[in-house]
XYZ file of C-alpha atoms in Angstrom:
492
model
C -9.976 -19.134 6.031
C -10.536 -15.806 7.633
C -8.530 -13.270 5.355
C -5.984 -11.279 8.199
C -4.348 -15.856 7.411
C -4.605 -15.429 4.120
C -2.952 -11.734 3.601
C -0.785 -13.259 6.002
C 1.047 -16.337 4.775
C 1.125 -14.618 1.491
C 2.985 -11.578 2.370
C 5.065 -14.525 4.607
C 5.373 -16.960 2.128
C 7.132 -14.268 -0.483
C 9.116 -13.416 1.963
C 10.687 -16.262 2.496
C 10.500 -16.979 -1.348
C 12.184 -14.192 -2.200
C 14.740 -14.066 0.438
C 15.658 -17.376 -0.331
C 16.276 -16.002 -3.800
C 18.273 -13.601 -3.280
C 20.420 -15.872 -1.207
C 21.667 -18.056 -3.378
C 22.442 -15.526 -6.446
C 25.998 -13.149 -5.693
C 26.016 -9.789 -5.163
C 27.245 -7.634 -7.299
C 30.811 -7.641 -5.383
C 32.378 -10.070 -3.512
C 34.397 -8.233 -1.160
C 30.362 -7.387 0.879
C 27.990 -10.006 0.937
C 25.090 -8.376 3.168
C 24.135 -10.537 6.479
C 21.226 -13.771 5.956
C 19.427 -11.021 8.779
C 19.336 -8.062 6.173
C 19.271 -10.314 3.023
C 15.964 -10.879 4.793
C 14.709 -8.163 5.615
C 15.210 -6.527 2.449
C 13.134 -9.825 1.124
C 10.232 -8.420 3.429
C 10.503 -4.447 3.102
C 10.302 -5.315 -0.647
C 7.107 -7.249 -0.308
C 5.239 -5.282 1.911
C 6.395 -2.177 -0.174
C 8.305 -0.380 2.570
C 11.721 0.623 1.511
C 13.609 -0.222 4.453
C 17.510 -0.816 4.591
C 19.802 -2.484 6.865
C 21.842 -2.398 3.867
C 23.093 -0.704 0.812
C 21.550 -1.049 -2.500
C 24.441 -0.715 -5.371
C 25.700 -3.610 -3.515
C 23.257 -6.560 -5.334
C 23.862 -7.166 -8.588
C 20.961 -7.164 -11.434
C 19.640 -10.284 -11.481
C 18.774 -9.589 -7.658
C 17.078 -5.733 -8.445
C 15.095 -7.992 -10.599
C 14.238 -10.425 -7.568
C 13.512 -7.070 -5.448
C 11.639 -6.034 -8.638
C 9.361 -8.882 -8.619
C 8.587 -8.968 -4.594
C 7.485 -5.372 -5.146
C 4.964 -5.371 -7.833
C 3.154 -8.761 -6.282
C 3.390 -7.097 -2.775
C 2.411 -4.346 -4.098
C -1.926 -3.305 -2.674
C -3.598 -2.826 -6.849
C -1.772 -6.367 -7.286
C -2.811 -8.281 -4.543
C -6.439 -6.827 -4.086
C -6.968 -7.976 -7.838
C -6.262 -12.120 -6.417
C -8.271 -11.038 -3.859
C -10.848 -10.218 -6.026
C -9.999 -13.201 -8.267
C -11.005 -15.528 -5.554
C -14.342 -13.384 -4.837
C -15.203 -14.269 -9.093
C -14.899 -17.903 -8.671
C -16.976 -17.413 -5.252
C -20.038 -15.370 -6.593
C -19.781 -17.945 -9.604
C -20.630 -21.243 -7.256
C -23.119 -19.630 -5.399
C -24.597 -19.012 -8.634
C -24.299 -22.649 -9.465
C -25.675 -23.248 -6.329
C -28.829 -21.067 -6.582
C -29.786 -22.745 -10.376
C -29.249 -26.292 -9.150
C -32.398 -25.037 -5.495
C -34.462 -22.588 -8.911
C -34.646 -25.893 -10.705
C -34.779 -28.306 -7.832
C -38.221 -26.990 -7.309
C -40.779 -29.143 -9.029
C -43.565 -27.586 -10.713
C -46.878 -30.160 -10.197
C -45.855 -28.313 -6.301
C -47.405 -25.619 -7.959
C -51.025 -24.479 -6.514
C -54.337 -25.780 -8.723
C -55.878 -22.339 -8.574
C -56.038 -18.987 -7.646
C -58.527 -20.258 -4.503
C -55.907 -22.571 -2.895
C -53.588 -20.125 -1.065
C -56.309 -19.091 1.263
C -57.138 -22.420 3.727
C -59.820 -22.631 6.547
C -58.343 -24.831 8.791
C -61.105 -24.824 11.523
C -61.189 -21.793 13.896
C -57.449 -20.393 12.631
C -56.865 -18.752 9.213
C -53.495 -20.060 7.247
C -52.065 -18.343 4.534
C -49.819 -20.750 1.934
C -46.934 -19.332 -0.129
C -47.201 -20.306 -3.678
C -44.079 -22.241 -4.556
C -43.451 -19.966 -7.139
C -42.984 -17.250 -5.032
C -39.948 -19.048 -3.440
C -38.685 -19.670 -7.200
C -39.334 -16.332 -8.414
C -37.295 -15.138 -5.103
C -34.213 -17.306 -6.002
C -34.338 -16.945 -9.334
C -33.860 -12.742 -8.496
C -31.028 -13.781 -5.958
C -29.333 -15.513 -9.319
C -30.429 -13.044 -11.486
C -28.850 -10.490 -9.205
C -25.747 -12.459 -8.681
C -24.781 -12.639 -12.090
C -25.293 -9.121 -12.834
C -22.537 -9.452 -9.192
C -20.317 -12.079 -10.514
C -20.298 -9.980 -14.284
C -19.323 -7.204 -13.009
C -16.575 -8.404 -10.814
C -15.488 -9.972 -13.576
C -15.264 -6.897 -15.846
C -13.467 -5.095 -12.924
C -11.032 -7.978 -12.878
C -10.237 -6.845 -16.221
C -10.336 -2.679 -15.705
C -7.206 -2.804 -12.792
C -5.643 -5.876 -14.464
C -5.792 -3.383 -17.525
C -4.834 -0.096 -14.987
C -1.896 -1.206 -13.599
C 0.018 -3.384 -16.799
C -0.997 0.499 -18.431
C 0.454 2.642 -15.984
C 3.776 0.488 -15.789
C 3.821 0.663 -19.712
C 4.044 4.192 -19.465
C 6.242 4.890 -16.693
C 9.278 2.451 -17.347
C 8.865 4.031 -21.357
C 8.128 7.961 -19.755
C 11.682 7.356 -17.607
C 13.270 5.113 -20.788
C 13.072 8.395 -22.723
C 14.222 10.614 -20.085
C 17.061 8.855 -19.553
C 18.271 8.524 -22.797
C 16.740 12.664 -23.537
C 19.137 13.671 -20.322
C 22.817 13.640 -20.271
C 22.950 14.078 -16.706
C 21.045 11.498 -15.506
C 22.361 8.728 -18.144
C 25.940 9.310 -16.349
C 24.540 9.424 -13.416
C 23.324 4.978 -13.793
C 26.203 4.605 -16.560
C 28.775 5.849 -13.304
C 27.419 3.777 -10.880
C 27.020 0.934 -13.240
C 23.336 0.449 -13.087
C 21.368 -0.752 -16.874
C 19.289 1.435 -17.726
C 16.456 -0.569 -18.433
C 16.612 -1.635 -15.389
C 16.438 0.618 -13.056
C 13.512 1.869 -14.834
C 11.487 -1.428 -14.365
C 13.035 -1.402 -11.235
C 11.628 2.627 -10.447
C 8.513 2.149 -11.924
C 7.610 -1.045 -9.664
C 9.140 0.178 -7.180
C 7.228 3.915 -7.650
C 3.798 2.735 -8.327
C 3.616 0.181 -5.438
C 4.736 2.136 -3.444
C 8.042 0.951 -2.539
C 10.462 3.139 -2.621
C 13.194 1.627 -2.829
C 15.635 3.205 -5.866
C 18.423 1.440 -7.640
C 21.263 4.083 -6.481
C 22.909 4.717 -2.607
C 20.833 7.366 -2.780
C 17.684 7.022 -3.502
C 16.303 10.010 -5.418
C 18.872 12.845 -3.846
C 21.463 11.422 -6.801
C 18.540 13.127 -8.909
C 17.530 16.156 -7.172
C 18.378 18.155 -10.151
C 16.128 16.296 -12.580
C 12.787 17.563 -12.276
C 11.770 15.853 -15.248
C 12.461 12.620 -13.740
C 10.458 13.660 -10.313
C 7.468 15.582 -12.653
C 7.198 11.886 -15.252
C 7.721 10.285 -10.621
C 4.315 11.575 -9.113
C 1.977 10.677 -10.492
C 2.814 7.326 -10.803
C 3.021 7.880 -6.625
C -0.601 9.189 -6.790
C -2.874 7.444 -8.690
C -0.580 3.949 -7.643
C -1.981 5.183 -3.512
C -2.875 7.330 -1.626
C -5.823 9.040 -5.320
C -5.828 5.465 -6.389
C -10.424 4.637 -5.635
C -11.261 7.812 -8.197
C -8.467 6.866 -10.941
C -10.555 3.650 -10.642
C -13.691 5.009 -10.780
C -13.038 7.290 -13.454
C -11.537 4.201 -15.419
C -14.788 2.280 -15.065
C -16.923 5.864 -16.284
C -14.668 5.962 -19.555
C -14.679 2.534 -19.616
C -18.177 1.859 -19.626
C -18.574 4.479 -22.478
C -17.646 1.778 -24.844
C -18.235 -1.458 -23.781
C -20.118 -3.105 -20.867
C -22.159 -0.389 -19.811
C -24.476 -2.351 -17.399
C -21.551 -3.763 -16.014
C -19.710 -0.872 -15.341
C -22.645 1.474 -13.551
C -23.364 -1.676 -11.485
C -20.017 -1.089 -10.388
C -20.435 2.910 -10.126
C -24.119 2.191 -8.560
C -22.730 -0.266 -6.040
C -19.571 0.418 -5.336
C -20.232 -0.896 -1.299
C -22.277 -4.735 -2.751
C -18.273 -5.455 -4.429
C -16.671 -5.821 -1.831
C -13.560 -3.904 -2.955
C -11.777 -1.483 -0.779
C -10.585 0.572 -3.645
C -13.795 0.776 -5.103
C -15.038 4.079 -2.641
C -18.269 5.899 -3.295
C -18.437 8.791 -5.277
C -18.465 10.616 -2.332
C -16.516 9.212 -0.690
C -14.049 9.054 -3.557
C -14.426 13.145 -4.591
C -13.072 13.309 -0.518
C -10.227 11.929 -1.181
C -9.198 13.905 -3.689
C -9.653 16.475 -2.108
C -8.093 15.593 0.865
C -5.041 13.879 -0.941
C -4.198 17.541 -2.263
C -4.970 19.215 0.845
C -2.522 16.526 2.558
C 0.084 18.222 -0.362
C -0.016 21.889 0.255
C 0.067 21.934 3.292
C 3.210 19.359 3.657
C 4.935 21.976 0.716
C 3.503 25.305 2.022
C 5.559 24.653 4.979
C 8.670 22.869 3.990
C 8.936 26.138 1.905
C 8.551 28.167 4.559
C 10.635 26.322 7.159
C 13.304 24.778 4.906
C 13.936 26.844 1.753
C 17.486 28.303 2.921
C 18.216 24.619 4.520
C 21.370 22.943 3.593
C 18.672 19.493 2.817
C 18.352 22.061 -0.648
C 21.898 23.459 -1.464
C 22.948 23.467 -4.574
C 19.607 23.141 -6.564
C 17.631 26.985 -8.159
C 14.304 27.638 -7.381
C 12.342 25.743 -10.050
C 14.683 22.414 -8.540
C 13.650 23.377 -5.204
C 9.629 23.998 -5.829
C 9.867 20.483 -7.411
C 11.327 18.733 -4.614
C 9.705 19.746 -1.616
C 6.569 18.558 -3.770
C 8.347 15.350 -4.512
C 9.308 15.108 -0.995
C 6.144 15.987 0.291
C 3.997 13.625 -1.827
C 6.519 10.720 -0.444
C 4.994 11.014 2.151
C 1.942 9.096 1.577
C 2.928 5.981 1.050
C 5.853 5.655 -1.623
C 9.111 6.965 0.953
C 11.121 7.773 -2.172
C 13.660 11.561 -0.992
C 15.561 13.497 -2.405
C 16.631 15.562 0.565
C 18.206 14.362 4.025
C 15.965 14.105 6.367
C 17.992 14.325 8.794
C 19.568 17.313 8.676
C 15.297 19.169 7.341
C 13.501 21.091 10.469
C 12.210 18.574 13.766
C 9.159 20.729 12.855
C 8.913 19.188 9.130
C 9.898 15.426 10.702
C 6.906 15.433 12.997
C 4.651 16.828 11.033
C 6.131 13.452 7.619
C 5.708 11.677 11.181
C 2.004 12.361 11.565
C 1.592 12.030 7.106
C 3.150 8.368 7.510
C 0.894 7.583 9.935
C -2.067 8.478 8.558
C -3.889 5.527 5.737
C -4.040 5.792 2.749
C -7.684 6.977 1.482
C -7.461 9.487 5.047
C -10.488 12.095 4.458
C -11.419 15.509 6.183
C -14.710 14.662 6.631
C -16.321 11.063 8.535
C -18.414 9.368 6.713
C -20.715 7.778 8.984
C -23.212 5.850 6.657
C -23.045 2.551 7.007
C -23.827 1.352 3.725
C -20.331 2.621 3.387
C -17.977 0.628 6.262
C -19.485 -2.423 4.248
C -17.053 -4.279 3.094
C -15.914 -4.538 6.544
C -15.552 -7.529 7.915
C -16.044 -8.819 11.365
C -13.294 -10.406 13.097
C -15.770 -11.594 16.419
C -16.956 -9.420 19.481
C -14.190 -11.043 21.826
C -11.746 -10.195 19.392
C -12.892 -7.059 18.731
C -13.055 -6.153 22.259
C -8.898 -7.633 23.052
C -7.533 -5.664 20.280
C -6.345 -2.052 21.176
C -5.614 0.162 19.115
C -3.260 1.634 16.158
C -1.231 3.386 17.593
C -1.767 1.777 21.311
C 1.061 -1.078 19.037
C 2.713 1.177 17.494
C 3.963 2.608 21.369
C 4.965 -1.206 22.302
C 7.048 -1.115 19.313
C 8.565 1.632 19.531
C 9.485 0.759 23.804
C 9.987 -2.506 22.690
C 12.639 -0.818 20.346
C 14.690 1.109 23.231
C 14.932 -1.502 25.248
C 16.422 -3.555 22.661
C 18.545 -0.257 21.613
C 19.678 1.351 25.250
C 23.033 0.471 24.956
C 23.177 2.518 21.910
C 21.168 5.283 23.334
C 23.611 5.729 26.393
C 26.818 5.675 23.765
C 25.821 7.270 20.735
C 22.183 9.931 21.820
C 22.531 12.547 18.863
C 21.484 9.184 16.415
C 20.049 7.160 18.693
C 17.399 9.841 19.718
C 13.456 8.805 20.912
C 12.747 11.125 17.407
C 15.107 9.034 14.893
C 13.249 5.636 16.465
C 9.825 7.028 15.803
C 10.547 8.121 12.468
C 11.426 4.227 11.864
C 9.513 3.204 13.403
C 6.459 4.771 12.305
C 7.765 4.733 8.719
C 7.905 1.001 8.518
C 3.898 0.811 9.911
C 3.424 2.434 7.782
C 4.907 1.320 4.685
C 6.731 4.065 3.249
C 10.624 3.921 3.735
C 11.227 7.378 5.319
C 14.526 7.036 7.353
C 17.477 9.752 9.310
C 19.855 7.612 8.278
C 23.188 7.331 11.112
C 25.387 10.324 11.201
C 29.493 8.968 11.776
C 28.675 12.986 13.245
C 28.914 11.241 17.435
C 28.657 12.598 20.349
C 31.026 10.029 21.548
C 33.379 9.872 17.760
C 33.982 6.007 17.005
C 36.817 4.866 15.198
C 36.157 3.687 12.027
C 32.987 4.610 11.967
C 32.383 5.672 8.001
C 28.779 6.792 6.838
C 26.645 4.731 4.856
C 23.995 5.504 2.568
C 20.911 3.141 4.471
C 18.740 3.812 6.437
C 18.959 3.849 10.551
C 17.603 0.190 11.409
C 20.984 -0.733 9.421
C 22.988 0.351 12.597
C 20.501 -1.771 14.802
C 20.488 -5.202 17.179
C 19.206 -7.979 15.225
C 16.312 -7.873 18.303
C 15.188 -4.382 16.905
C 15.602 -5.951 12.264
C 13.247 -8.698 13.893
C 11.214 -6.385 15.753
C 10.999 -3.768 12.545
C 10.239 -6.658 10.607
C 6.481 -7.041 12.984
C 6.188 -3.618 12.787
C 6.078 -4.074 8.006
C 4.037 -6.721 8.211
C 1.559 -5.462 10.767
C 2.020 -2.153 8.703
C 1.248 -3.892 5.131
C -2.444 -5.955 6.970
C -3.879 -2.620 8.460
C -6.886 -2.279 7.178
C -7.790 -5.741 9.579
C -6.245 -3.449 13.079
C -8.113 -0.333 11.871
C -10.859 0.122 13.702
C -9.132 -1.525 17.085
C -8.962 -0.519 20.431
C -12.537 1.040 20.207
C -13.470 -1.072 23.210
C -10.995 1.528 25.330
C -13.399 4.765 26.728
C -11.009 7.327 27.557
C -12.996 9.280 30.578
């Protein structure tokens, strides 16, 4: 079964299970119950760690928040990649058993009786006969190499599992301590009726898995002045996403100093042989670190230059603004938690955010063309490769489809349903980020009974538009299988 089919089946399955459980549970209040499509949308959003929302988060009960937490955890890239390693470990074990069976099947009486038997004269031609021991030694070498690979993958599974659990444990402890120490943050949760422990676990899982959901309607806007909380979350954002490969490599190196030295060295020196997407070569990891902080620096400088005195940062002192802008720029790739209203920031910054959301998490300044470093990619077949379009081409198609389904709203409400806002929503769903410009009742043609809500812009879309965005979220979560598409198309 092709990995793409395995992945899409997995995410469809957990999304459907999540929808069924969310539907079976009661929301926080009986006055409002989300529609089935909105519940499925939310389940897909949590499973694909996209954090796109069509209903307010405070609608969900504590039990439903726990369900969303589980969906985000098992849908996160670190967890799903660990499951993939488990399957690879089992396949390696089967291969080793087959090799050992082949070696054992070589009969010992087939070995040559003497050194002169290796060359036989038959009429006018000379035939070189390879000794059976050669095949036996070759098979033994392959078996030994396979055992090294299997043991290294086994060790890597333990490292990834430990990395996952330790980061979550640290995050939950730090957030809980902060809520206990800082009364203002605790007061916010109590006023909203949100359980402190649920908030700590939910936010940690959401942040580390790069989802971006927060139990509050306002996301992290309500905590914009709690700079300490933002500083706790920033490392979680980086370690669970863009800096995961170098952090994993560092963890393997440190553990190799104390335990499993051979396996550790094998993982570090032969990362290509492992076939684990997130275990990058040393040079690639260094370039990745430079790229990540370079992008953050560019965004931070431009944001401060254009929006330092804007309405988006009103009420914050200089220190809070600095931490808030840093938090916001780190979230563009690809977590999606926000401390500002994206609808009122400079259009130039919004376009920059769109570019950052589109870029894959392991983008580097300097392209690495070494074919060995791309050995983990598996070809889907020449015919399929030639038919594939580039990811940008698919996104253009999705944006066009949304513009078609929402064409009446674009005519009647051009301020909210602008092409830029639609582009932000679609690219955010593709990048599994969750940024949204929201919906404002300050319309060109005011609508009676309009009420501002704290959910994404897609919450005001038609059912057809929401279904398209669900497809975009799945497409974005599986982008690793389509990144090489479009190479058959040459622009001259």
